[in-house]
C-alpha positions as a Markdown table, in Angstrom:
| # | Residue | x | y | z |
|---|---|---|---|---|
| 1 | Met | 4.6 | -32.2 | 25.9 |
| 2 | Ala | 6.1 | -29.6 | 23.5 |
| 3 | Glu | 6.1 | -26.0 | 24.6 |
| 4 | Lys | 3.2 | -24.0 | 23.3 |
| 5 | Leu | 4.0 | -21.6 | 20.6 |
| 6 | Lys | 4.4 | -18.0 | 21.8 |
| 7 | Thr | 2.7 | -15.2 | 19.8 |
| 8 | Pro | 4.7 | -12.4 | 18.2 |
| 9 | Leu | 1.9 | -10.0 | 19.0 |
| 10 | Asp | 1.0 | -9.9 | 22.7 |
| 11 | Cys | -2.5 | -11.2 | 23.1 |
| 12 | Arg | -3.0 | -9.1 | 26.2 |
| 13 | Arg | -3.0 | -6.0 | 24.0 |
| 14 | Tyr | -6.3 | -7.2 | 22.4 |
| 15 | Pro | -9.0 | -6.8 | 25.0 |
| 16 | Ile | -11.6 | -8.3 | 22.6 |
| 17 | Leu | -9.9 | -11.7 | 23.1 |
| 18 | Glu | -11.2 | -11.7 | 26.7 |
| 19 | Arg | -14.8 | -11.9 | 25.6 |
| 20 | Thr | -16.8 | -15.1 | 26.0 |
| 21 | Val | -19.2 | -16.1 | 23.2 |
| 22 | Gly | -20.8 | -19.2 | 21.8 |
| 23 | Arg | -24.3 | -20.5 | 22.0 |
| 24 | Glu | -24.4 | -20.4 | 25.8 |
| 25 | Gly | -22.2 | -17.3 | 26.0 |
| 26 | Asp | -19.5 | -19.1 | 28.0 |
| 27 | Arg | -17.0 | -20.1 | 25.4 |
| 28 | Pro | -13.6 | -18.2 | 25.0 |
| 29 | Leu | -13.6 | -16.2 | 21.8 |
| 30 | Val | -11.4 | -17.8 | 19.1 |
| 31 | Tyr | -11.0 | -15.3 | 16.4 |
| 32 | Leu | -10.0 | -16.9 | 13.1 |
| 33 | Asp | -11.2 | -14.2 | 10.6 |
| 34 | Ser | -8.2 | -12.0 | 10.4 |
| 35 | Ala | -8.0 | -12.2 | 6.6 |
| 36 | Ala | -11.3 | -10.4 | 6.5 |
| 37 | Thr | -10.4 | -7.9 | 9.3 |
| 38 | Ser | -7.6 | -8.2 | 11.8 |
| 39 | Leu | -8.1 | -7.2 | 15.5 |
| 40 | Val | -7.0 | -3.8 | 16.7 |
| 41 | Ser | -4.7 | -3.5 | 19.7 |
| 42 | Glu | -4.9 | -1.1 | 22.6 |
| 43 | Gln | -1.7 | 0.6 | 21.2 |
| 44 | Val | -3.4 | 1.3 | 17.8 |
| 45 | Ala | -6.7 | 2.4 | 19.3 |
| 46 | Gly | -4.8 | 4.6 | 21.8 |
| 47 | Ala | -2.9 | 6.4 | 18.9 |
| 48 | Cys | -6.2 | 7.2 | 17.3 |
| 49 | Thr | -7.8 | 8.4 | 20.5 |
| 50 | Ser | -4.7 | 10.5 | 21.4 |
| 51 | Phe | -4.9 | 12.2 | 18.0 |
| 52 | Leu | -8.6 | 12.9 | 18.3 |
| 53 | His | -8.2 | 14.2 | 21.9 |
| 54 | Thr | -5.2 | 16.5 | 21.3 |
| 55 | Ser | -4.9 | 17.5 | 17.6 |
| 56 | Cys | -8.2 | 16.9 | 15.9 |
| 57 | Ala | -8.5 | 19.2 | 13.0 |
| 58 | Asn | -8.5 | 19.2 | 9.2 |
| 59 | Ile | -5.2 | 19.3 | 7.3 |
| 60 | His | -3.1 | 21.4 | 5.0 |
| 61 | Arg | -4.9 | 24.7 | 4.7 |
| 62 | Gly | -5.5 | 25.7 | 8.3 |
| 63 | Ala | -3.2 | 28.3 | 9.9 |
| 64 | His | -3.9 | 27.4 | 13.6 |
| 65 | Ile | -1.9 | 25.1 | 15.7 |
| 66 | Leu | -4.3 | 22.2 | 15.6 |
| 67 | Ala | -4.4 | 22.2 | 11.8 |
| 68 | Glu | -0.6 | 22.3 | 11.8 |
| 69 | Glu | -0.4 | 19.4 | 14.2 |
| 70 | Ala | -3.0 | 17.4 | 12.2 |
| 71 | Thr | -1.1 | 18.0 | 9.0 |
| 72 | Asp | 2.2 | 16.9 | 10.6 |
| 73 | Ala | 0.5 | 13.8 | 11.9 |
| 74 | Tyr | -1.0 | 12.9 | 8.6 |
| 75 | Glu | 2.0 | 13.5 | 6.5 |
| 76 | Gly | 4.2 | 11.9 | 9.1 |
| 77 | Ala | 2.0 | 8.8 | 8.8 |
| 78 | Arg | 2.5 | 8.8 | 5.1 |
| 79 | Glu | 6.2 | 8.9 | 5.4 |
| 80 | Arg | 6.2 | 6.2 | 8.1 |
| 81 | Leu | 4.1 | 3.9 | 6.0 |
| 82 | Ala | 6.1 | 4.6 | 2.8 |
| 83 | Arg | 9.3 | 3.5 | 4.7 |
| 84 | Phe | 7.5 | 0.4 | 6.0 |
| 85 | Phe | 6.4 | -0.7 | 2.5 |
| 86 | Gly | 9.8 | 0.2 | 0.9 |
| 87 | Val | 8.5 | 3.1 | -1.2 |
| 88 | Glu | 11.4 | 5.5 | -1.5 |
| 89 | Asp | 9.4 | 8.6 | -2.4 |
| 90 | Ala | 6.4 | 9.2 | -0.1 |
| 91 | Asp | 4.8 | 11.2 | -2.9 |
| 92 | Arg | 4.1 | 7.9 | -4.6 |
| 93 | Phe | 2.2 | 6.6 | -1.5 |
| 94 | Val | -1.5 | 7.6 | -2.0 |
| 95 | Phe | -4.0 | 7.2 | 0.8 |
| 96 | Thr | -7.3 | 5.7 | -0.3 |
| 97 | His | -10.3 | 4.1 | 1.6 |
| 98 | Gly | -8.9 | 0.6 | 1.0 |
| 99 | Ala | -7.5 | -1.9 | -1.5 |
| 100 | Thr | -10.7 | -1.9 | -3.5 |
| 101 | Glu | -10.7 | 1.9 | -4.1 |
| 102 | Ser | -7.0 | 1.7 | -4.8 |
| 103 | Leu | -7.5 | -0.7 | -7.7 |
| 104 | Asn | -10.4 | 1.3 | -9.0 |
| 105 | Leu | -8.3 | 4.4 | -8.8 |
| 106 | Ala | -5.7 | 2.6 | -11.0 |
| 107 | Ala | -8.4 | 1.7 | -13.5 |
| 108 | Leu | -10.0 | 5.1 | -13.6 |
| 109 | Gly | -6.8 | 7.3 | -13.3 |
| 110 | Trp | -4.4 | 5.3 | -15.5 |
| 111 | Ala | -6.2 | 2.7 | -17.7 |
| 112 | Asp | -9.0 | 5.0 | -18.8 |
| 113 | Arg | -6.4 | 7.4 | -20.0 |
| 114 | Trp | -4.0 | 5.1 | -21.8 |
| 115 | Leu | -5.8 | 1.9 | -22.9 |
| 116 | Arg | -7.7 | 1.7 | -26.2 |
| 117 | Pro | -10.4 | -0.6 | -27.7 |
| 118 | Gly | -8.9 | -4.0 | -28.4 |
| 119 | Asp | -6.0 | -3.7 | -25.9 |
| 120 | Val | -5.5 | -6.8 | -23.8 |
| 121 | Val | -5.9 | -6.8 | -20.1 |
| 122 | Ala | -4.7 | -10.1 | -18.5 |
| 123 | Val | -6.4 | -11.0 | -15.2 |
| 124 | Ala | -5.3 | -13.9 | -13.0 |
| 125 | Glu | -8.2 | -16.2 | -11.9 |
| 126 | Asp | -7.1 | -16.3 | -8.3 |
| 127 | Asn | -7.7 | -12.6 | -7.8 |
| 128 | His | -10.1 | -11.0 | -5.4 |
| 129 | His | -13.1 | -9.3 | -7.1 |
| 130 | Ala | -11.4 | -6.0 | -6.4 |
| 131 | Asn | -8.8 | -6.9 | -9.0 |
| 132 | Ile | -11.3 | -8.3 | -11.4 |
| 133 | Val | -14.4 | -6.2 | -11.6 |
| 134 | Pro | -12.6 | -2.8 | -12.3 |
| 135 | Trp | -11.0 | -4.4 | -15.4 |
| 136 | Gln | -14.4 | -5.9 | -16.5 |
| 137 | Met | -15.9 | -2.4 | -16.0 |
| 138 | Leu | -13.0 | -1.0 | -18.0 |
| 139 | Ala | -13.9 | -3.4 | -20.8 |
| 140 | Glu | -17.4 | -2.1 | -20.9 |
| 141 | Arg | -16.2 | 1.5 | -21.0 |
| 142 | Arg | -13.2 | 1.3 | -23.2 |
| 143 | Gly | -13.7 | -1.9 | -25.2 |
| 144 | Val | -10.5 | -3.5 | -23.9 |
| 145 | Arg | -10.3 | -7.3 | -24.1 |
| 146 | Val | -10.0 | -9.2 | -20.8 |
| 147 | Glu | -8.0 | -12.4 | -21.1 |
| 148 | Trp | -7.9 | -14.8 | -18.1 |
| 149 | Ile | -4.8 | -16.5 | -16.7 |
| 150 | Pro | -6.6 | -19.6 | -15.4 |
| 151 | Val | -5.8 | -21.7 | -12.4 |
| 152 | Asn | -5.8 | -25.5 | -12.4 |
| 153 | Ser | -7.8 | -27.8 | -10.0 |
| 154 | Ala | -4.9 | -27.5 | -7.5 |
| 155 | Gly | -5.1 | -23.7 | -7.6 |
| 156 | Leu | -1.9 | -23.1 | -9.6 |
| 157 | Leu | -1.7 | -20.4 | -12.2 |
| 158 | Asp | -1.4 | -21.9 | -15.7 |
| 159 | Tyr | 1.9 | -20.5 | -16.9 |
| 160 | Asp | 1.5 | -21.9 | -20.4 |
| 161 | Ala | -1.8 | -20.0 | -20.7 |
| 162 | Trp | 0.1 | -16.8 | -19.7 |
| 163 | Cys | 2.7 | -17.4 | -22.4 |
| 164 | Arg | -0.1 | -17.6 | -25.0 |
| 165 | Ile | -1.6 | -14.3 | -23.7 |
| 166 | Ala | 1.9 | -12.7 | -23.7 |
| 167 | Glu | 2.1 | -13.2 | -27.4 |
| 168 | Ala | -0.8 | -10.6 | -27.7 |
| 169 | Arg | 1.4 | -8.1 | -25.7 |
| 170 | Pro | -1.1 | -7.2 | -23.0 |
| 171 | Arg | -1.1 | -3.6 | -21.9 |
| 172 | Leu | -2.0 | -4.4 | -18.3 |
| 173 | Val | -1.7 | -7.5 | -16.1 |
| 174 | Ala | -3.7 | -7.9 | -12.8 |
| 175 | Leu | -2.2 | -10.3 | -10.2 |
| 176 | Cys | -2.5 | -10.9 | -6.5 |
| 177 | Gln | 0.5 | -11.3 | -4.2 |
| 178 | Gln | -1.4 | -13.9 | -2.3 |
| 179 | Ser | -4.8 | -15.4 | -2.7 |
| 180 | Asn | -7.3 | -14.8 | 0.1 |
| 181 | Val | -8.7 | -18.4 | -0.5 |
| 182 | Leu | -5.5 | -20.4 | -1.1 |
| 183 | Gly | -3.3 | -18.6 | 1.4 |
| 184 | Ala | 0.0 | -19.1 | -0.5 |
| 185 | Pro | 1.9 | -17.2 | -3.1 |
| 186 | Gln | 1.7 | -18.4 | -6.7 |
| 187 | Pro | 5.1 | -20.1 | -7.7 |
| 188 | Asp | 4.9 | -18.3 | -11.1 |
| 189 | Gly | 3.2 | -15.1 | -9.9 |
| 190 | Leu | 6.3 | -12.8 | -9.7 |
| 191 | Arg | 7.7 | -14.5 | -12.8 |
| 192 | Ile | 4.6 | -13.5 | -14.8 |
| 193 | Ala | 4.8 | -10.0 | -13.4 |
| 194 | Arg | 8.4 | -9.6 | -14.4 |
| 195 | Glu | 7.8 | -10.9 | -17.9 |
| 196 | Ala | 4.7 | -8.7 | -18.2 |
| 197 | Gln | 6.8 | -5.6 | -17.4 |
| 198 | Gly | 9.4 | -6.8 | -19.9 |
| 199 | Leu | 6.7 | -6.7 | -22.5 |
| 200 | Gly | 6.0 | -3.1 | -21.6 |
| 201 | Ala | 2.8 | -4.0 | -19.7 |
| 202 | Thr | 1.7 | -2.2 | -16.5 |
| 203 | Val | 1.2 | -4.6 | -13.6 |
| 204 | Ala | -1.5 | -4.1 | -10.9 |
| 205 | Leu | -0.6 | -6.2 | -7.8 |
| 206 | Asp | -3.1 | -6.7 | -5.0 |
| 207 | Gly | -1.1 | -7.0 | -1.8 |
| 208 | Ala | -4.0 | -6.9 | 0.7 |
| 209 | Gln | -3.4 | -10.5 | 1.9 |
| 210 | Ala | 0.4 | -10.3 | 2.0 |
| 211 | Ala | 0.9 | -6.9 | 3.7 |
| 212 | Gly | 1.5 | -7.3 | 7.4 |
| 213 | His | 2.3 | -11.0 | 7.2 |
| 214 | Gly | 5.9 | -10.5 | 6.2 |
| 215 | Pro | 8.4 | -7.9 | 4.9 |
| 216 | Val | 7.3 | -6.1 | 1.7 |
| 217 | Ala | 9.6 | -3.9 | -0.5 |
| 218 | Val | 7.2 | -2.4 | -3.1 |
| 219 | Asp | 9.9 | -0.6 | -5.1 |
| 220 | Arg | 11.7 | -3.9 | -5.6 |
| 221 | Leu | 8.5 | -5.7 | -6.7 |
| 222 | Pro | 7.7 | -6.1 | -10.5 |
| 223 | Cys | 4.6 | -3.9 | -10.2 |
| 224 | Asp | 3.4 | -0.4 | -11.1 |
| 225 | Phe | 0.4 | -0.4 | -8.8 |
| 226 | Tyr | 0.4 | -2.0 | -5.3 |
| 227 | Ser | -2.8 | -1.9 | -3.2 |
| 228 | Cys | -3.5 | -2.8 | 0.4 |
| 229 | Ser | -5.9 | -2.1 | 3.3 |
| 230 | Ala | -5.0 | -1.1 | 6.8 |
| 231 | His | -7.7 | -3.3 | 8.4 |
| 232 | Lys | -5.9 | -6.4 | 7.2 |
| 233 | Met | -2.8 | -5.6 | 9.2 |
| 234 | Gly | -3.9 | -4.2 | 12.5 |
| 235 | Gly | -5.2 | -0.8 | 11.4 |
| 236 | Leu | -8.7 | 0.6 | 11.2 |
| 237 | Thr | -11.3 | 0.0 | 8.5 |
| 238 | Gly | -11.8 | 2.7 | 5.9 |
| 239 | Ile | -8.2 | 3.4 | 4.9 |
| 240 | Gly | -5.8 | 1.8 | 2.5 |
| 241 | Ala | -3.2 | 2.8 | 0.0 |
| 242 | Leu | -2.2 | 2.8 | -3.7 |
| 243 | Met | 1.5 | 2.7 | -4.2 |
| 244 | Leu | 2.8 | 3.7 | -7.6 |
| 245 | Ser | 5.9 | 3.2 | -9.6 |
| 246 | Glu | 7.6 | 6.4 | -10.9 |
| 247 | Arg | 6.2 | 5.7 | -14.4 |
| 248 | Ala | 2.6 | 5.1 | -13.2 |
| 249 | Ala | 2.7 | 8.2 | -10.9 |
| 250 | Ala | 3.8 | 10.3 | -13.9 |
| 251 | Glu | 1.0 | 9.0 | -16.0 |
| 252 | Met | -2.0 | 9.2 | -13.6 |
| 253 | Asn | -4.9 | 11.5 | -14.1 |
| 254 | Pro | -6.9 | 12.8 | -11.1 |
| 255 | Val | -10.1 | 10.8 | -10.6 |
| 256 | Phe | -12.1 | 12.7 | -7.9 |
| 257 | Gly | -12.5 | 16.4 | -8.1 |
| 258 | Gly | -12.8 | 18.8 | -5.2 |
| 259 | Gly | -10.9 | 20.3 | -2.3 |
| 260 | Gly | -7.3 | 19.4 | -1.7 |
| 261 | Met | -6.6 | 18.0 | -5.2 |
| 262 | Ile | -6.1 | 21.3 | -7.0 |
| 263 | Ser | -3.5 | 24.1 | -7.3 |
| 264 | Arg | -5.8 | 26.5 | -9.0 |
| 265 | Val | -9.5 | 26.7 | -10.1 |
| 266 | Gln | -10.9 | 29.4 | -12.4 |
| 267 | Arg | -14.0 | 29.7 | -14.6 |
| 268 | Ala | -11.9 | 28.4 | -17.5 |
| 269 | Gly | -10.8 | 25.3 | -15.7 |
| 270 | Tyr | -8.5 | 23.9 | -13.0 |
| 271 | Glu | -4.9 | 22.9 | -12.5 |
| 272 | Pro | -4.4 | 19.7 | -10.4 |
| 273 | Ala | -2.0 | 19.7 | -7.4 |
| 274 | Pro | 1.2 | 17.7 | -7.6 |
| 275 | Met | 1.2 | 14.0 | -6.4 |
| 276 | Pro | -0.1 | 12.6 | -4.1 |
| 277 | Ala | -2.6 | 15.4 | -3.4 |
| 278 | Ala | -3.9 | 15.2 | -6.9 |
| 279 | Leu | -5.4 | 11.7 | -6.1 |
| 280 | Glu | -6.6 | 12.6 | -2.6 |
| 281 | Ala | -9.6 | 14.8 | -3.0 |
| 282 | Gly | -11.6 | 15.8 | 0.0 |
| 283 | Thr | -10.9 | 15.3 | 3.7 |
| 284 | Pro | -8.9 | 12.1 | 4.2 |
| 285 | Pro | -9.2 | 9.6 | 7.0 |
| 286 | Ile | -6.6 | 11.5 | 9.2 |
| 287 | Ala | -7.0 | 9.7 | 12.5 |
| 288 | Ala | -7.0 | 6.3 | 10.7 |
| 289 | Ala | -3.7 | 7.2 | 9.0 |
| 290 | Val | -2.2 | 7.9 | 12.4 |
| 291 | Ala | -3.6 | 4.6 | 13.7 |
| 292 | Trp | -2.1 | 2.8 | 10.7 |
| 293 | Ala | 1.3 | 4.2 | 11.4 |
| 294 | Ala | 1.0 | 2.9 | 15.0 |
| 295 | Ala | 0.0 | -0.5 | 13.7 |
| 296 | Val | 3.1 | -0.9 | 11.5 |
| 297 | Asp | 5.2 | 0.2 | 14.5 |
| 298 | Glu | 3.7 | -2.7 | 16.4 |
| 299 | Leu | 4.3 | -5.1 | 13.5 |
| 300 | Glu | 7.9 | -4.1 | 13.3 |
| 301 | Glu | 8.3 | -4.3 | 17.1 |
| 302 | Ala | 7.1 | -7.9 | 16.9 |
| 303 | Gly | 9.2 | -8.6 | 13.9 |
| 304 | Leu | 7.7 | -9.2 | 10.5 |
| 305 | Ala | 9.8 | -12.3 | 9.9 |
| 306 | Ala | 8.7 | -13.7 | 13.3 |
| 307 | Ile | 5.0 | -13.0 | 12.4 |
| 308 | Ala | 5.4 | -14.7 | 9.0 |
| 309 | Ala | 7.0 | -17.8 | 10.5 |
| 310 | His | 4.3 | -17.9 | 13.2 |
| 311 | Thr | 1.3 | -17.7 | 11.0 |
| 312 | Ser | 2.8 | -20.1 | 8.5 |
| 313 | Arg | 3.2 | -22.7 | 11.3 |
| 314 | Leu | -0.4 | -22.2 | 12.4 |
| 315 | Ala | -1.7 | -22.5 | 8.8 |
| 316 | Glu | 0.2 | -25.7 | 8.3 |
| 317 | Arg | -1.1 | -27.1 | 11.7 |
| 318 | Ala | -4.7 | -26.2 | 10.7 |
| 319 | Arg | -4.4 | -27.7 | 7.2 |
| 320 | His | -3.0 | -31.0 | 8.5 |
| 321 | Gly | -5.6 | -31.2 | 11.3 |
| 322 | Leu | -8.5 | -30.3 | 9.1 |
| 323 | Ala | -7.5 | -32.7 | 6.3 |
| 324 | Ala | -7.5 | -35.6 | 8.7 |
| 325 | Leu | -11.2 | -35.1 | 9.4 |
| 326 | Pro | -13.7 | -37.3 | 7.4 |
| 327 | Gly | -15.3 | -35.5 | 4.5 |
| 328 | Val | -13.1 | -32.4 | 4.8 |
| 329 | Thr | -11.2 | -31.1 | 1.7 |
| 330 | Val | -8.6 | -28.4 | 2.2 |
| 331 | Leu | -8.3 | -26.1 | -0.8 |
| 332 | Gly | -4.9 | -25.6 | -2.4 |
| 333 | Asn | -3.3 | -28.6 | -0.9 |
| 334 | Gly | -1.7 | -29.4 | -4.2 |
| 335 | Met | 0.3 | -26.1 | -4.2 |
| 336 | Pro | 4.0 | -26.4 | -3.4 |
| 337 | Gly | 5.8 | -24.4 | -0.7 |
| 338 | Ser | 4.4 | -23.2 | 2.6 |
| 339 | Phe | 1.0 | -21.6 | 3.4 |
| 340 | Ser | 1.3 | -18.2 | 5.1 |
| 341 | Ser | -1.8 | -17.3 | 7.0 |
| 342 | Leu | -5.0 | -19.3 | 6.4 |
| 343 | Ala | -6.7 | -22.5 | 5.5 |
| 344 | Ser | -9.9 | -22.7 | 3.4 |
| 345 | Phe | -11.9 | -25.9 | 3.3 |
| 346 | Thr | -15.2 | -27.6 | 2.4 |
| 347 | Val | -17.1 | -30.3 | 4.2 |
| 348 | Lys | -18.9 | -32.9 | 2.2 |
| 349 | Gly | -22.7 | -32.7 | 2.8 |
| 350 | Met | -22.6 | -29.4 | 4.7 |
| 351 | His | -23.0 | -25.9 | 3.4 |
| 352 | Pro | -20.2 | -23.6 | 4.4 |
| 353 | His | -22.7 | -21.4 | 6.3 |
| 354 | Asp | -23.9 | -24.3 | 8.3 |
| 355 | Val | -20.3 | -25.2 | 9.2 |
| 356 | Ser | -19.6 | -21.6 | 10.2 |
| 357 | Gln | -22.7 | -21.6 | 12.4 |
| 358 | Ala | -21.7 | -24.8 | 14.1 |
| 359 | Leu | -18.2 | -23.3 | 14.8 |
| 360 | Asp | -19.7 | -20.0 | 16.0 |
| 361 | Asp | -21.8 | -22.0 | 18.5 |
| 362 | Ala | -18.5 | -23.3 | 19.9 |
| 363 | Gly | -17.0 | -19.8 | 20.0 |
| 364 | Val | -14.8 | -20.2 | 16.9 |
| 365 | Met | -15.1 | -17.3 | 14.4 |
| 366 | Val | -14.4 | -18.2 | 10.8 |
| 367 | Arg | -15.5 | -16.8 | 7.4 |
| 368 | Ala | -17.9 | -18.7 | 5.1 |
| 369 | Gly | -18.8 | -17.9 | 1.5 |
| 370 | His | -16.9 | -17.3 | -1.8 |
| 371 | His | -14.7 | -14.6 | -0.1 |
| 372 | Cys | -15.1 | -12.3 | -3.0 |
| 373 | Ala | -13.4 | -14.8 | -5.3 |
| 374 | Gln | -16.1 | -16.5 | -7.2 |
| 375 | Pro | -14.0 | -17.3 | -10.4 |
| 376 | Leu | -11.4 | -19.1 | -8.2 |
| 377 | His | -14.0 | -21.2 | -6.4 |
| 378 | Gln | -15.5 | -22.2 | -9.7 |
| 379 | Ala | -12.1 | -23.2 | -11.0 |
| 380 | Leu | -11.6 | -25.3 | -7.8 |
| 381 | Asp | -15.1 | -26.9 | -8.3 |
| 382 | Ala | -16.2 | -25.5 | -5.0 |
| 383 | Arg | -19.4 | -23.4 | -4.6 |
| 384 | Ala | -18.0 | -21.7 | -1.5 |
| 385 | Ser | -15.7 | -22.6 | 1.4 |
| 386 | Val | -15.0 | -22.0 | 5.0 |
| 387 | Arg | -11.9 | -20.0 | 5.8 |
| 388 | Ala | -9.9 | -19.9 | 9.0 |
| 389 | Ser | -7.2 | -17.2 | 9.0 |
| 390 | Phe | -4.5 | -16.3 | 11.4 |
| 391 | Ala | -2.5 | -13.3 | 12.6 |
| 392 | Gly | 0.4 | -12.6 | 15.0 |
| 393 | Tyr | -1.9 | -12.9 | 18.0 |
| 394 | Ser | -3.4 | -16.3 | 17.0 |
| 395 | Thr | -2.3 | -19.3 | 19.0 |
| 396 | Glu | -1.9 | -23.1 | 18.7 |
| 397 | Glu | -4.8 | -23.4 | 21.0 |
| 398 | Asp | -6.9 | -21.4 | 18.5 |
| 399 | Val | -6.1 | -23.9 | 15.8 |
| 400 | Asp | -6.8 | -26.9 | 18.1 |
| 401 | Ala | -10.2 | -25.3 | 19.1 |
| 402 | Leu | -11.1 | -25.1 | 15.4 |
| 403 | Val | -10.3 | -28.7 | 14.6 |
| 404 | Asp | -11.9 | -30.0 | 17.8 |
| 405 | Ala | -15.1 | -28.0 | 17.2 |
| 406 | Leu | -15.4 | -29.1 | 13.6 |
| 407 | Ser | -14.8 | -32.7 | 14.7 |
| 408 | Leu | -17.7 | -32.5 | 17.2 |
| 409 | Ala | -19.9 | -30.9 | 14.5 |
| 410 | Leu | -19.2 | -33.7 | 12.1 |
| 411 | Glu | -20.0 | -36.3 | 14.8 |
| 412 | Asp | -23.4 | -34.5 | 15.4 |
| 413 | Val | -24.1 | -34.6 | 11.7 |
| 414 | Arg | -23.3 | -38.3 | 11.5 |
């Protein structure tokens, strides 16, 4: 028998994986919902706890030692994360509460300032709602025209449709680096982004599902806004980032007003602080930033290339195993290339929530629903789907448990 695949991230660092769950409470926990929120290791939790127990204070304006330590920890985390993501100037790395806030920040701070009624905003149909709704709201506020870059029944972006949109010279193009439903990069995705920038358009790229699954060099990507969330890559919930190109950083307006984002306030008005403080009003998630820096340390220690290869093998194993079951359709199987970290599927005659409940009874945790991607599901002729997603701590046994549990559930239904 072939040797079982080792995990790049040590499963022993994740105490939650020792839990037993299931209908009778005696099944080993099989966590296959990392695309929604990845597990947090002892190392990451320890970094957060250490900060809270030793240097817990607010940042920047305090003169006491705890405030100085907190400021150093927070700004050190920014510099560490900027290096991890390949952002040369850490001042272009803005902390937010997650990818959703990041993309809304781009819409409110840049697009509201520069776009005019009638301007075209091109939106890819495989986007998460976080890279759709802010532009639809912008259309309501500013009268811009949203044009869709559709996907076909296999999930591939329609490049010819993009070429027709390009003739209208869009001002902004919204794309995702990797779909949270299909689990693979679009073959024409970066090509469209490069061509959009060549037309003078600003590109907003949602990297939430790609970050942490392989190396990312944001400054070398054809984008002006890059968004991600820490909790998709081993960090805590409630923190993310918006990374900006030099041009976008120079053209941003502050969105939130208050403490921390100003240089001066008088009765006559205010003067915003330089970047990135201008976009970080109020008290930031300081401890979460420290934890996120620890998470990327752990990812780099494991090796991003090793994690990418590992989760890709698991995704392929899951897709093949699931597709072999009667009545199961795996979404995106017509896409070329490899799948990086997940498998979404439907079961004929079963609602995705019922499938998820049957798997939960067997101790297998998956996600069921439209995954905040309703337009994509509609294009794929699927009301919703079940999604199994993998991380560096996932194992071959996890995949086999998924396929076996679903096979038994199908037998029960029959």
